[in-house]
């Protein structure tokens, strides 16, 4: 079963004849979505709006890992002829995305349902977003560019959305869709730690030309985003 595959289940109980028992049993088994069934996005939207009574069932947490480094500060261009040191502030906000690459909004209903399920299963909270900021002293050699990069500990939670409607939608009361949501994990999860580092590179010829104006004014650094 693929992550984006939607399944359905449900129906009204029928008279308990031999034929109807067989029909009820068949309807209770999840099956592949019909061509005229809902798109995955429609079911998730109904969960988010509350039109469907939804739960995130059987959450499974994957092993935590360190995410990619990304720039979280301005860039400092050393336009002088000697090493230059400066304190640089940085800020980083890391969010969550589902298996379709859609952002899971912090404080939204979807995030709340996942947190409720993870908390009940693992006895600790799940957060769809993490924000951190600080400052760091950085030394940049002449003719180089420096910036601060950060990597966040990440973790994937897998589960199945169950959507229940008071009246049948697309012919059924219940629909199911598997999902994976990747988001920030607490520092130290599975032995992984967040990382902040200073990175530098040589200026390009064009950057050196644009930097010279700042150097003539006596500034060691030219700050750019």
mmCIF file of C-alpha atoms in Angstrom:
data_model
loop_
_atom_site.group_PDB
_atom_site.id
_atom_site.type_symbol
_atom_site.label_atom_id
_atom_site.label_comp_id
_atom_site.label_asym_id
_atom_site.label_seq_id
_atom_site.Cartn_x
_atom_site.Cartn_y
_atom_site.Cartn_z
ATOM 1 C CA UNK A 1 0.000 0.000 0.000
ATOM 2 C CA UNK A 2 1.527 3.370 -0.971
ATOM 3 C CA UNK A 3 1.582 6.352 1.350
ATOM 4 C CA UNK A 4 -0.896 8.323 -0.743
ATOM 5 C CA UNK A 5 -3.390 5.510 -1.203
ATOM 6 C CA UNK A 6 -6.852 6.180 0.163
ATOM 7 C CA UNK A 7 -8.988 3.326 1.463
ATOM 8 C CA UNK A 8 -12.629 3.183 2.424
ATOM 9 C CA UNK A 9 -14.792 1.254 4.822
ATOM 10 C CA UNK A 10 -18.334 1.537 6.138
ATOM 11 C CA UNK A 11 -22.035 1.149 5.472
ATOM 12 C CA UNK A 12 -25.308 0.710 7.302
ATOM 13 C CA UNK A 13 -26.054 -2.547 9.050
ATOM 14 C CA UNK A 14 -28.480 -4.672 7.040
ATOM 15 C CA UNK A 15 -30.916 -7.432 7.985
ATOM 16 C CA UNK A 16 -29.032 -10.371 9.419
ATOM 17 C CA UNK A 17 -29.628 -12.835 6.634
ATOM 18 C CA UNK A 18 -26.928 -15.035 5.203
ATOM 19 C CA UNK A 19 -26.550 -12.740 2.213
ATOM 20 C CA UNK A 20 -26.515 -9.526 4.239
ATOM 21 C CA UNK A 21 -23.932 -10.873 6.710
ATOM 22 C CA UNK A 22 -21.628 -11.499 3.803
ATOM 23 C CA UNK A 23 -22.236 -8.003 2.481
ATOM 24 C CA UNK A 24 -21.581 -6.337 5.850
ATOM 25 C CA UNK A 25 -18.341 -8.291 6.254
ATOM 26 C CA UNK A 26 -17.214 -7.259 2.796
ATOM 27 C CA UNK A 27 -17.994 -3.606 3.438
ATOM 28 C CA UNK A 28 -16.010 -3.638 6.684
ATOM 29 C CA UNK A 29 -12.779 -4.525 4.897
ATOM 30 C CA UNK A 30 -10.670 -1.585 3.649
ATOM 31 C CA UNK A 31 -10.486 -1.489 -0.159
ATOM 32 C CA UNK A 32 -8.717 0.596 -2.738
ATOM 33 C CA UNK A 33 -10.425 3.885 -3.509
ATOM 34 C CA UNK A 34 -12.770 3.938 -6.460
ATOM 35 C CA UNK A 35 -12.203 6.295 -9.355
ATOM 36 C CA UNK A 36 -15.006 8.516 -8.087
ATOM 37 C CA UNK A 37 -13.696 8.460 -4.483
ATOM 38 C CA UNK A 38 -12.092 11.414 -2.704
ATOM 39 C CA UNK A 39 -8.586 12.652 -3.314
ATOM 40 C CA UNK A 40 -6.204 12.420 -0.391
ATOM 41 C CA UNK A 41 -6.139 16.222 -0.156
ATOM 42 C CA UNK A 42 -9.932 16.326 0.272
ATOM 43 C CA UNK A 43 -9.876 13.935 3.230
ATOM 44 C CA UNK A 44 -7.047 15.813 4.953
ATOM 45 C CA UNK A 45 -8.893 19.088 4.350
ATOM 46 C CA UNK A 46 -12.028 17.623 5.982
ATOM 47 C CA UNK A 47 -9.909 16.572 8.973
ATOM 48 C CA UNK A 48 -8.468 20.078 9.226
ATOM 49 C CA UNK A 49 -11.857 21.790 8.953
ATOM 50 C CA UNK A 50 -13.626 19.405 11.315
ATOM 51 C CA UNK A 51 -16.165 18.307 8.710
ATOM 52 C CA UNK A 52 -14.804 14.794 9.165
ATOM 53 C CA UNK A 53 -14.347 13.390 12.666
ATOM 54 C CA UNK A 54 -10.723 12.362 12.399
ATOM 55 C CA UNK A 55 -8.094 10.531 14.388
ATOM 56 C CA UNK A 56 -4.463 9.675 13.651
ATOM 57 C CA UNK A 57 -4.222 5.974 14.430
ATOM 58 C CA UNK A 58 -1.285 3.749 15.419
ATOM 59 C CA UNK A 59 1.506 6.345 15.264
ATOM 60 C CA UNK A 60 5.007 4.953 14.798
ATOM 61 C CA UNK A 61 8.026 7.150 15.433
ATOM 62 C CA UNK A 62 11.020 6.670 13.154
ATOM 63 C CA UNK A 63 14.611 6.987 14.301
ATOM 64 C CA UNK A 64 15.693 10.599 14.780
ATOM 65 C CA UNK A 65 18.339 12.039 12.459
ATOM 66 C CA UNK A 66 20.137 15.323 11.944
ATOM 67 C CA UNK A 67 18.558 17.379 9.178
ATOM 68 C CA UNK A 68 20.363 19.389 6.534
ATOM 69 C CA UNK A 69 22.349 22.493 7.440
ATOM 70 C CA UNK A 70 20.850 25.770 6.258
ATOM 71 C CA UNK A 71 21.849 29.399 6.577
ATOM 72 C CA UNK A 72 20.201 31.113 9.543
ATOM 73 C CA UNK A 73 22.044 34.455 9.635
ATOM 74 C CA UNK A 74 23.060 37.299 7.379
ATOM 75 C CA UNK A 75 26.254 36.924 5.353
ATOM 76 C CA UNK A 76 29.365 38.842 6.436
ATOM 77 C CA UNK A 77 31.777 39.927 3.689
ATOM 78 C CA UNK A 78 35.246 40.733 5.038
ATOM 79 C CA UNK A 79 36.392 43.652 2.923
ATOM 80 C CA UNK A 80 39.542 44.318 4.940
ATOM 81 C CA UNK A 81 43.066 42.921 4.610
ATOM 82 C CA UNK A 82 43.096 41.112 7.962
ATOM 83 C CA UNK A 83 40.963 38.668 9.919
ATOM 84 C CA UNK A 84 37.809 40.251 11.318
ATOM 85 C CA UNK A 85 35.663 39.008 14.216
ATOM 86 C CA UNK A 86 32.079 39.984 14.953
ATOM 87 C CA UNK A 87 29.155 38.743 17.034
ATOM 88 C CA UNK A 88 26.379 37.612 14.736
ATOM 89 C CA UNK A 89 22.765 36.922 15.666
ATOM 90 C CA UNK A 90 20.835 34.058 14.137
ATOM 91 C CA UNK A 91 17.278 32.700 14.222
ATOM 92 C CA UNK A 92 15.751 29.507 12.888
ATOM 93 C CA UNK A 93 12.231 28.104 12.674
ATOM 94 C CA UNK A 94 11.770 24.510 11.499
ATOM 95 C CA UNK A 95 8.309 23.222 10.603
ATOM 96 C CA UNK A 96 6.720 19.911 9.610
ATOM 97 C CA UNK A 97 5.585 18.492 6.273
ATOM 98 C CA UNK A 98 3.457 15.475 5.417
ATOM 99 C CA UNK A 99 4.092 12.739 2.851
ATOM 100 C CA UNK A 100 2.794 14.980 0.053
ATOM 101 C CA UNK A 101 5.145 17.796 1.042
ATOM 102 C CA UNK A 102 2.338 19.907 2.515
ATOM 103 C CA UNK A 103 3.163 22.037 5.543
ATOM 104 C CA UNK A 104 1.588 20.948 8.829
ATOM 105 C CA UNK A 105 0.635 24.242 10.442
ATOM 106 C CA UNK A 106 1.655 24.761 14.043
ATOM 107 C CA UNK A 107 -1.412 25.113 16.262
ATOM 108 C CA UNK A 108 -3.720 23.705 13.601
ATOM 109 C CA UNK A 109 -6.174 20.833 13.998
ATOM 110 C CA UNK A 110 -3.978 18.364 12.083
ATOM 111 C CA UNK A 111 -0.974 19.079 14.314
ATOM 112 C CA UNK A 112 -3.190 18.752 17.400
ATOM 113 C CA UNK A 113 -4.537 15.345 16.344
ATOM 114 C CA UNK A 114 -1.031 14.007 15.708
ATOM 115 C CA UNK A 115 0.199 15.345 19.051
ATOM 116 C CA UNK A 116 -2.789 13.777 20.832
ATOM 117 C CA UNK A 117 -2.062 10.389 19.261
ATOM 118 C CA UNK A 118 1.702 10.477 19.886
ATOM 119 C CA UNK A 119 1.216 11.629 23.480
ATOM 120 C CA UNK A 120 -1.235 8.803 24.183
ATOM 121 C CA UNK A 121 1.079 6.202 22.643
ATOM 122 C CA UNK A 122 4.531 7.380 23.735
ATOM 123 C CA UNK A 123 3.723 9.560 26.751
ATOM 124 C CA UNK A 124 5.514 12.594 25.366
ATOM 125 C CA UNK A 125 4.373 15.508 23.246
ATOM 126 C CA UNK A 126 4.962 16.010 19.533
ATOM 127 C CA UNK A 127 5.560 19.467 18.105
ATOM 128 C CA UNK A 128 5.014 20.538 14.507
ATOM 129 C CA UNK A 129 7.370 23.523 14.802
ATOM 130 C CA UNK A 130 10.503 24.559 16.664
ATOM 131 C CA UNK A 131 12.022 28.060 16.904
ATOM 132 C CA UNK A 132 15.452 28.884 18.275
ATOM 133 C CA UNK A 133 17.698 31.942 18.210
ATOM 134 C CA UNK A 134 21.003 33.065 19.684
ATOM 135 C CA UNK A 135 24.261 34.761 18.691
ATOM 136 C CA UNK A 136 27.737 33.525 17.864
ATOM 137 C CA UNK A 137 31.165 35.118 17.464
ATOM 138 C CA UNK A 138 32.537 34.487 14.008
ATOM 139 C CA UNK A 139 35.923 35.206 12.459
ATOM 140 C CA UNK A 140 36.144 35.709 8.712
ATOM 141 C CA UNK A 141 39.407 35.922 6.786
ATOM 142 C CA UNK A 142 39.999 38.768 4.323
ATOM 143 C CA UNK A 143 38.335 38.250 0.983
ATOM 144 C CA UNK A 144 35.953 35.657 2.368
ATOM 145 C CA UNK A 145 32.234 35.447 3.194
ATOM 146 C CA UNK A 146 30.996 34.006 6.475
ATOM 147 C CA UNK A 147 27.583 32.964 7.772
ATOM 148 C CA UNK A 148 25.972 30.798 10.435
ATOM 149 C CA UNK A 149 24.265 27.526 9.546
ATOM 150 C CA UNK A 150 22.134 25.281 11.701
ATOM 151 C CA UNK A 151 20.825 21.712 11.496
ATOM 152 C CA UNK A 152 17.774 20.507 13.446
ATOM 153 C CA UNK A 153 17.139 17.023 14.828
ATOM 154 C CA UNK A 154 14.240 15.622 12.783
ATOM 155 C CA UNK A 155 11.911 12.639 13.154
ATOM 156 C CA UNK A 156 9.153 11.028 11.097
ATOM 157 C CA UNK A 157 5.872 9.805 12.581
ATOM 158 C CA UNK A 158 3.830 7.350 10.485
ATOM 159 C CA UNK A 159 0.170 6.551 10.995
ATOM 160 C CA UNK A 160 -3.245 6.298 9.361
ATOM 161 C CA UNK A 161 -5.872 9.003 9.245
ATOM 162 C CA UNK A 162 -9.381 7.741 9.984
ATOM 163 C CA UNK A 163 -12.140 10.056 8.802
ATOM 164 C CA UNK A 164 -15.706 9.434 10.000
ATOM 165 C CA UNK A 165 -18.688 11.262 8.516
ATOM 166 C CA UNK A 166 -22.167 11.520 10.048
ATOM 167 C CA UNK A 167 -23.607 10.957 6.578
ATOM 168 C CA UNK A 168 -21.950 8.989 3.783
ATOM 169 C CA UNK A 169 -19.507 10.901 1.593
ATOM 170 C CA UNK A 170 -18.450 9.313 -1.676
ATOM 171 C CA UNK A 171 -20.710 6.426 -0.626
ATOM 172 C CA UNK A 172 -19.101 5.592 2.723
ATOM 173 C CA UNK A 173 -19.036 6.689 6.373
ATOM 174 C CA UNK A 174 -15.355 5.881 6.967
ATOM 175 C CA UNK A 175 -12.272 6.644 4.896
ATOM 176 C CA UNK A 176 -8.640 5.872 5.692
ATOM 177 C CA UNK A 177 -5.386 7.331 4.363
ATOM 178 C CA UNK A 178 -1.813 6.426 5.436
ATOM 179 C CA UNK A 179 0.468 9.379 6.123
ATOM 180 C CA UNK A 180 3.977 10.270 7.237
ATOM 181 C CA UNK A 181 4.793 13.594 8.870
ATOM 182 C CA UNK A 182 8.379 14.742 9.303
ATOM 183 C CA UNK A 183 9.123 17.470 11.806
ATOM 184 C CA UNK A 184 11.503 18.730 14.478
ATOM 185 C CA UNK A 185 12.359 16.460 17.400
ATOM 186 C CA UNK A 186 13.649 17.413 20.831
ATOM 187 C CA UNK A 187 17.397 17.949 21.090
ATOM 188 C CA UNK A 188 19.035 14.702 22.200
ATOM 189 C CA UNK A 189 16.376 12.393 20.725
ATOM 190 C CA UNK A 190 17.971 9.016 19.904
ATOM 191 C CA UNK A 191 21.351 10.520 20.761
ATOM 192 C CA UNK A 192 21.127 13.188 18.032
ATOM 193 C CA UNK A 193 21.968 16.827 18.808
ATOM 194 C CA UNK A 194 21.125 20.080 17.053
ATOM 195 C CA UNK A 195 24.175 21.720 15.468
ATOM 196 C CA UNK A 196 25.196 25.329 14.852
ATOM 197 C CA UNK A 197 28.342 26.156 12.902
ATOM 198 C CA UNK A 198 30.132 29.011 11.145
ATOM 199 C CA UNK A 199 30.745 28.474 7.439
ATOM 200 C CA UNK A 200 32.952 30.481 5.097
ATOM 201 C CA UNK A 201 33.917 30.604 1.439
ATOM 202 C CA UNK A 202 36.026 32.747 -0.875
ATOM 203 C CA UNK A 203 34.354 35.774 -2.425
ATOM 204 C CA UNK A 204 33.637 35.693 -6.124
ATOM 205 C CA UNK A 205 35.234 38.310 -8.377
ATOM 206 C CA UNK A 206 31.917 40.181 -8.570
ATOM 207 C CA UNK A 207 31.549 40.135 -4.771
ATOM 208 C CA UNK A 208 35.051 41.539 -4.333
ATOM 209 C CA UNK A 209 34.202 44.427 -6.652
ATOM 210 C CA UNK A 210 30.990 45.240 -4.753
ATOM 211 C CA UNK A 211 32.831 44.869 -1.462
ATOM 212 C CA UNK A 212 35.483 47.456 -2.275
ATOM 213 C CA UNK A 213 33.109 50.390 -1.755
ATOM 214 C CA UNK A 214 32.485 49.314 1.827
ATOM 215 C CA UNK A 215 36.199 48.848 2.476
ATOM 216 C CA UNK A 216 36.942 52.415 1.341
ATOM 217 C CA UNK A 217 34.553 53.662 4.006
ATOM 218 C CA UNK A 218 36.591 51.892 6.689
ATOM 219 C CA UNK A 219 34.175 49.001 7.238
ATOM 220 C CA UNK A 220 35.686 45.573 7.744
ATOM 221 C CA UNK A 221 32.363 43.874 7.119
ATOM 222 C CA UNK A 222 29.655 44.347 4.560
ATOM 223 C CA UNK A 223 26.465 42.616 5.732
ATOM 224 C CA UNK A 224 24.125 41.010 3.244
ATOM 225 C CA UNK A 225 21.355 38.435 3.453
#
